XYZ file of C-alpha atoms in Angstrom:
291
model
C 24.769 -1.505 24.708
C 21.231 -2.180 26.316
C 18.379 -2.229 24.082
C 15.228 -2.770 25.589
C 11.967 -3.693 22.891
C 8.620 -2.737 24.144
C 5.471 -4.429 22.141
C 8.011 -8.225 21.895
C 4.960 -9.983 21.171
C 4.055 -8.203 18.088
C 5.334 -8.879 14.737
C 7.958 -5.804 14.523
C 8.596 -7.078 18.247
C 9.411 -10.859 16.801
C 11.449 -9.696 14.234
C 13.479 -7.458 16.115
C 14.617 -10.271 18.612
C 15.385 -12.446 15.554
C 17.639 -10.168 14.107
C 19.533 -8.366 17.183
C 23.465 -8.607 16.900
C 25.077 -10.322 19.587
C 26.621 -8.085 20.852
C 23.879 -5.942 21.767
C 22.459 -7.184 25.161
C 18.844 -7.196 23.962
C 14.882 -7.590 26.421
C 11.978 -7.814 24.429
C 9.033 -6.857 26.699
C 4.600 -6.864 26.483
C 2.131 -6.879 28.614
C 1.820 -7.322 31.599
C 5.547 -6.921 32.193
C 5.109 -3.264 30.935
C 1.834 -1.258 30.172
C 2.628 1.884 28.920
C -0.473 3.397 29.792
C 0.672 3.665 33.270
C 3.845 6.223 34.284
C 4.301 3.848 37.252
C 5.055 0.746 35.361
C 7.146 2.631 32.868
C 9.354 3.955 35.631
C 9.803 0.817 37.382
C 10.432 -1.145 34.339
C 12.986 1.602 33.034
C 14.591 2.378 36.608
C 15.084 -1.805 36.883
C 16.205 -2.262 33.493
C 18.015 1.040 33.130
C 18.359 0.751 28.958
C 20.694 2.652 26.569
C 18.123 2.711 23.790
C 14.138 1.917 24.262
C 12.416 0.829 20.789
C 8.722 1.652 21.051
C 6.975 -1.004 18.681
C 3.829 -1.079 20.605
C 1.103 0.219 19.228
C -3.021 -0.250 18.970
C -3.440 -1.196 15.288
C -6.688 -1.820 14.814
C -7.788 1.016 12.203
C -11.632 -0.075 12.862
C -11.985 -0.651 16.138
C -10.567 2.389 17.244
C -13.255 4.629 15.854
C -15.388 2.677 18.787
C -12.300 2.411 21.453
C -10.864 6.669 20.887
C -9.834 6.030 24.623
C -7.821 2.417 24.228
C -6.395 3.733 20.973
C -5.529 7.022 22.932
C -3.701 5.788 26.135
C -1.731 2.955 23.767
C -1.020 5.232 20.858
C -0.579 8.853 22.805
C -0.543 7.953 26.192
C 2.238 5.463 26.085
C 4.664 7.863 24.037
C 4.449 10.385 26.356
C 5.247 8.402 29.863
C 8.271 6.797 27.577
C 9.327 10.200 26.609
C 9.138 11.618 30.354
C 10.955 8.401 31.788
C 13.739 9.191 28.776
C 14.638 12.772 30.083
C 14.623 11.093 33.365
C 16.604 8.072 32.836
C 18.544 9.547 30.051
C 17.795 6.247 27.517
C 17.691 7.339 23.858
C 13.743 6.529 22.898
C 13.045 5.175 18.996
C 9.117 5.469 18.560
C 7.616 3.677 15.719
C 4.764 5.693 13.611
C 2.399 5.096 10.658
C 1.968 6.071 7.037
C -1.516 6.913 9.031
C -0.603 10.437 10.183
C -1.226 11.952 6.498
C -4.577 12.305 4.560
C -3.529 10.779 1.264
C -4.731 13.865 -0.702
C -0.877 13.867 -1.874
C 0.200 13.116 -5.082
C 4.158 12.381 -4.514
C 5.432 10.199 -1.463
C 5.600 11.994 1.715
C 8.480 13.590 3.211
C 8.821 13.647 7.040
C 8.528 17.186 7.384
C 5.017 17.515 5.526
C 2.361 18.513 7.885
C 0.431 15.918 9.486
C -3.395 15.373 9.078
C -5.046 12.248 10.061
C -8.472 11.187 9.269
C -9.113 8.480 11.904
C -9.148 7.801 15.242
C -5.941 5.674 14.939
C -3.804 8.471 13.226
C -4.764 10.629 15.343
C -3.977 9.405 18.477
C -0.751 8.020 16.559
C 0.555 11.675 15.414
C -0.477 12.428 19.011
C 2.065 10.059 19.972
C 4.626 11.937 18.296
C 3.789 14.884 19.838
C 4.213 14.138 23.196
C 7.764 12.954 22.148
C 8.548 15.904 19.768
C 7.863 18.103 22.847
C 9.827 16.256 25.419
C 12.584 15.019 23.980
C 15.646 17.106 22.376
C 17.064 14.208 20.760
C 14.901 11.317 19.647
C 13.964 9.089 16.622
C 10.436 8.952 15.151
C 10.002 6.241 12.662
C 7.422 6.279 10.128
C 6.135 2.902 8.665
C 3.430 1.850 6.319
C 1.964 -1.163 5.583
C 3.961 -3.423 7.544
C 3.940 -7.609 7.224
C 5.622 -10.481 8.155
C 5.708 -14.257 8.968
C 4.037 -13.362 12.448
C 0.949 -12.488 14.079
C -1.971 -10.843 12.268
C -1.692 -9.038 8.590
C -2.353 -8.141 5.231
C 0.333 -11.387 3.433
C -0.808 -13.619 6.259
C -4.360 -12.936 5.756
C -4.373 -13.068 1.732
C -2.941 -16.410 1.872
C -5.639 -17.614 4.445
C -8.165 -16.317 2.089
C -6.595 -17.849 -0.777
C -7.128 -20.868 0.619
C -10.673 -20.880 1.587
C -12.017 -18.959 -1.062
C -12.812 -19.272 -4.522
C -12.385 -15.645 -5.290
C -11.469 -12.361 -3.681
C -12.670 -8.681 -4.391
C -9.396 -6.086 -3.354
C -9.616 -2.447 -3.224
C -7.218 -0.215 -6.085
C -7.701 2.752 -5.317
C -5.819 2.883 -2.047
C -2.281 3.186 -2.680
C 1.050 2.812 -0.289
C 4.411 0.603 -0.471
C 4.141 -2.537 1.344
C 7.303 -2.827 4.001
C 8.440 -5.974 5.348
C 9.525 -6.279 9.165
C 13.192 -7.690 8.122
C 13.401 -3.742 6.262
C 12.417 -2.185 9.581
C 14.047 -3.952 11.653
C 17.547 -3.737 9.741
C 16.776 0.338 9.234
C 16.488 0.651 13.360
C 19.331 -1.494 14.323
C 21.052 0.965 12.079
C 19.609 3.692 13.576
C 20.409 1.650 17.416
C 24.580 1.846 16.195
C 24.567 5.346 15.329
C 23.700 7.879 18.563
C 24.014 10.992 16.645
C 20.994 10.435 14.156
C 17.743 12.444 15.896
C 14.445 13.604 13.938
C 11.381 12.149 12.196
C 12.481 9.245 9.531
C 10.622 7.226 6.886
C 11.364 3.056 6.412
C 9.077 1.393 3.918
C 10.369 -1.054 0.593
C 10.430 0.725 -2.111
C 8.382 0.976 -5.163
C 4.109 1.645 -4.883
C 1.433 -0.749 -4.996
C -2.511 -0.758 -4.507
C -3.692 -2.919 -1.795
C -5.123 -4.693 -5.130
C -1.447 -5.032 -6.356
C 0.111 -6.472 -3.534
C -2.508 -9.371 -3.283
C -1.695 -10.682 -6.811
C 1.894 -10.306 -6.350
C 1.035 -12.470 -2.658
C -0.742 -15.071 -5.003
C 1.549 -15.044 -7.654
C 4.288 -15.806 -5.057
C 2.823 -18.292 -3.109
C 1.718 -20.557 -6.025
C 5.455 -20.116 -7.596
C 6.604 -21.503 -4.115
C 4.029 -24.243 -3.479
C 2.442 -22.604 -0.879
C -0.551 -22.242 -2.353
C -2.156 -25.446 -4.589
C -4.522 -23.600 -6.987
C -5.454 -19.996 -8.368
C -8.172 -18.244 -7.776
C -9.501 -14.868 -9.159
C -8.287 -11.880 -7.778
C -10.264 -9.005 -8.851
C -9.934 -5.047 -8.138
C -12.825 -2.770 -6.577
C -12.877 0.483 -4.934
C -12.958 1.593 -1.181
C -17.057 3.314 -1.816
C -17.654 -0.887 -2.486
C -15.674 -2.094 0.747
C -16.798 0.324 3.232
C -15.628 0.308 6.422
C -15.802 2.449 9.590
C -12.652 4.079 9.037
C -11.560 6.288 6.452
C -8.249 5.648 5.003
C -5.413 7.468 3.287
C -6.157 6.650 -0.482
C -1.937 7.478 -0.805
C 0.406 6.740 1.748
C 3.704 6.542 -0.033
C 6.483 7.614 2.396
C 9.835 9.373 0.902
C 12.450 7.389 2.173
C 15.508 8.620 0.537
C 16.607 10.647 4.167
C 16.547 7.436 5.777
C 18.610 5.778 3.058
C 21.239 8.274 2.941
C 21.569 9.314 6.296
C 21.932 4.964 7.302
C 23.815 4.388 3.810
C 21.542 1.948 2.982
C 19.873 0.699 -0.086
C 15.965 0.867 -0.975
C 14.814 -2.644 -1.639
C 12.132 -2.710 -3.895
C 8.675 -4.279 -2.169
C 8.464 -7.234 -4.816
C 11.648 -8.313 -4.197
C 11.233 -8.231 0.077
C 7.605 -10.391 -0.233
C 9.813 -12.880 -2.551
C 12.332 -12.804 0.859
C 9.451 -13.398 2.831
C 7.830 -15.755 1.611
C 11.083 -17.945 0.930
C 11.084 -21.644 2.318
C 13.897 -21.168 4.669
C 11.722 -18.506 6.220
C 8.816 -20.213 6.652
C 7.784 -20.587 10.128
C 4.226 -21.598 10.919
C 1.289 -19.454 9.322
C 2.084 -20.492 6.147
C-alpha cells in the first residue's frame, strides 16, 4: 500500500513518518513539492505519485492571524480539500482529511458527536468546516478526522510553548474557562494508521485523549511533569484567569470536547486518558530537541 502524507513538515506530518509500518511504502510531502492551493500541482503530484491513501495533515493553524489572512486561511483550509477531493474521484486514492475541535461553537455542554451540526465562530473554523464540505460533497467514501488540541515534541504548540515560558518566566497567567481534551500526535497518528489498514471505514470521526482539561489544567499538569522529569529546574506560579482578561482577535470555543467513543469502537481501540499521553510525551527516551 501507498500512503502519501501531505503537510510532512508539520508536527502531525513528523509523527506520522515516525510511526509508519514498514510495510506501508510511505512519502511525506510540503511545500513547494505540493501546494494545495493549486489543482495543477495536486494533479501532477497525485498522477506522478499515484497513492492508495492521501492523509491531508496540512492545514493553516494560526487561529489569530487568520481573522487578518480570511483568503490564506481559505485557499489552505477550503481550497486545498476540495482540489484533493476532485483529484480523489479522479485518481481513485482514498483521501483522510484532518479537521478541528474548531468547527463547533462551544455553547455545548457534553462532548461533541460527529454528527452535531457545525458552527464556527472564526475565520479558521470556518474555512476548516468549509474544508469538509468540499469533501463531503465530492467524495462517496472518505474519512474526516476531527482533532482538538493537538501537541507534540515538534514544531510550534501549546506543551512546547509552556515549557519555554516556564523557563523564562517567573509566573504565568492561563485561561480556565476554555475547556477541550488535549490529544497527543502519537494518539492521532496510531488512530489513522488504523483507519489507513481498514478500507471499509468512511464518515466523519473524532481522535482526541481522553478525559477534559482547561487550557489552565493542562499547563500545571505540563509543569508538574516537567519538574518530575528534570526538565524543568524550578517552579513557578501558575495561576488561572479568564478569556474577557486574555483577549485576543479570535473568539474561541469555550468547550471543545469531542465524543470519541465511534472512533474507539469502530478501530477497537482504547481511549488513553490525556494525563497519561503528556507523561508519554514528555518521557526521556522521547525527547528530541525542544525540550
Amino acid at each position: 500500500m501507498k500512503v502519501l502524507v501531505i503537510g510532512g513538515n508539520g508536527q502531525l506530518g513528523k509523527t506520522l513518518s515516525d510511526t509508519v509500518s514498514p510495510s506501508i511504502a510511505f512519502k511525506a510531502l510540503d511545500l513547494p513539492d505540493i501546494d494545495i492551493t493549486s489543482a495543477e500541482s495536486v494533479e501532477t503530484v497525485m498522477s506522478r505519485e499515484k497513492p492508495d491513501v492521501v492523509i491531508n495533515a496540512a492545514a493553516y493553524t494560526a487561529v489569530d492571524r487568520a481573522e487578518n489572512e480570511p483568503e490564506m486561511a481559505f485557499a489552505i483550509n477550503a481550497k486545498g480539500p476540495e482540489n484533493l477531493a476532485l483529484s480523489a474521484k479522479k485518481d481513485h486514492f482514498r483521501l483522510i482529511h484532518i479537521s478541528t475541535d474548531y468547527v463547533f461553537d462551544g455553547t455545548a455542554c457534553t462532548p461533541y458527536r460527529p454528527d452535531v451540526p457545525c458552527r464556527p465562530l472564526g475565520v479558521y473554523g470556518n474555512t476548516k468546516y468549509q474544508g469538509e464540505v468540499f469533501v463531503q460533497s465530492i467524495l462517496d467514501h472518505f474519512i474526516i478526522l476531527r482533532t482538538a488540541w493537538l501537541y507534540s515534541r515538534y514544531g510550534a504548540n501549546f506543551v512546547l510553548t509552556m515549557l519555554r515560558l516556564m523557563k523564562e518566566k517567573e509566573a504565568l497567567n492561563v485561561v480556565v474557562d476554555q475547556v477541550g481534551s488535549p490529544t497527543w500526535t502519537g494518539t492521532l497518528s496510531e488512530t489513522i494508521w488504523n483507519m489507513v489498514e481498514k478500507p471499509e471505514i468512511s464518515g466523519i470521526y473524532h481522535c482526541s485523549d481522553a478525559g477534559v482539561a482547561s487550557w489552565y489544567d493542562f499547563a500545571v499538569a505540563i509543569q508538574e511533569e516537567a519538574l518530575r522529569l528534570g526538565i524543568l529546574e524550578k517552579k513557578i506560579p501558575v495561576s488561572p484567569i479568564l478569556s474577557k482578561d486574555y483577549p485576543t482577535p479570535a473568539k474561541r470555543p469555550s468547550y471543545s470536547v469531542l465524543d470519541c467513543t465511534q472512533t474507539w469502537r469502530d478501530l477497537d481501540m482504547s481511549p488513553l486518558h490525556w494525563r497519561s499521553a503528556l507523561q508519554k510525551m514528555m518521557h526521556p527516551e522521547k525527547q528530541a530537541g525542544g525540550f
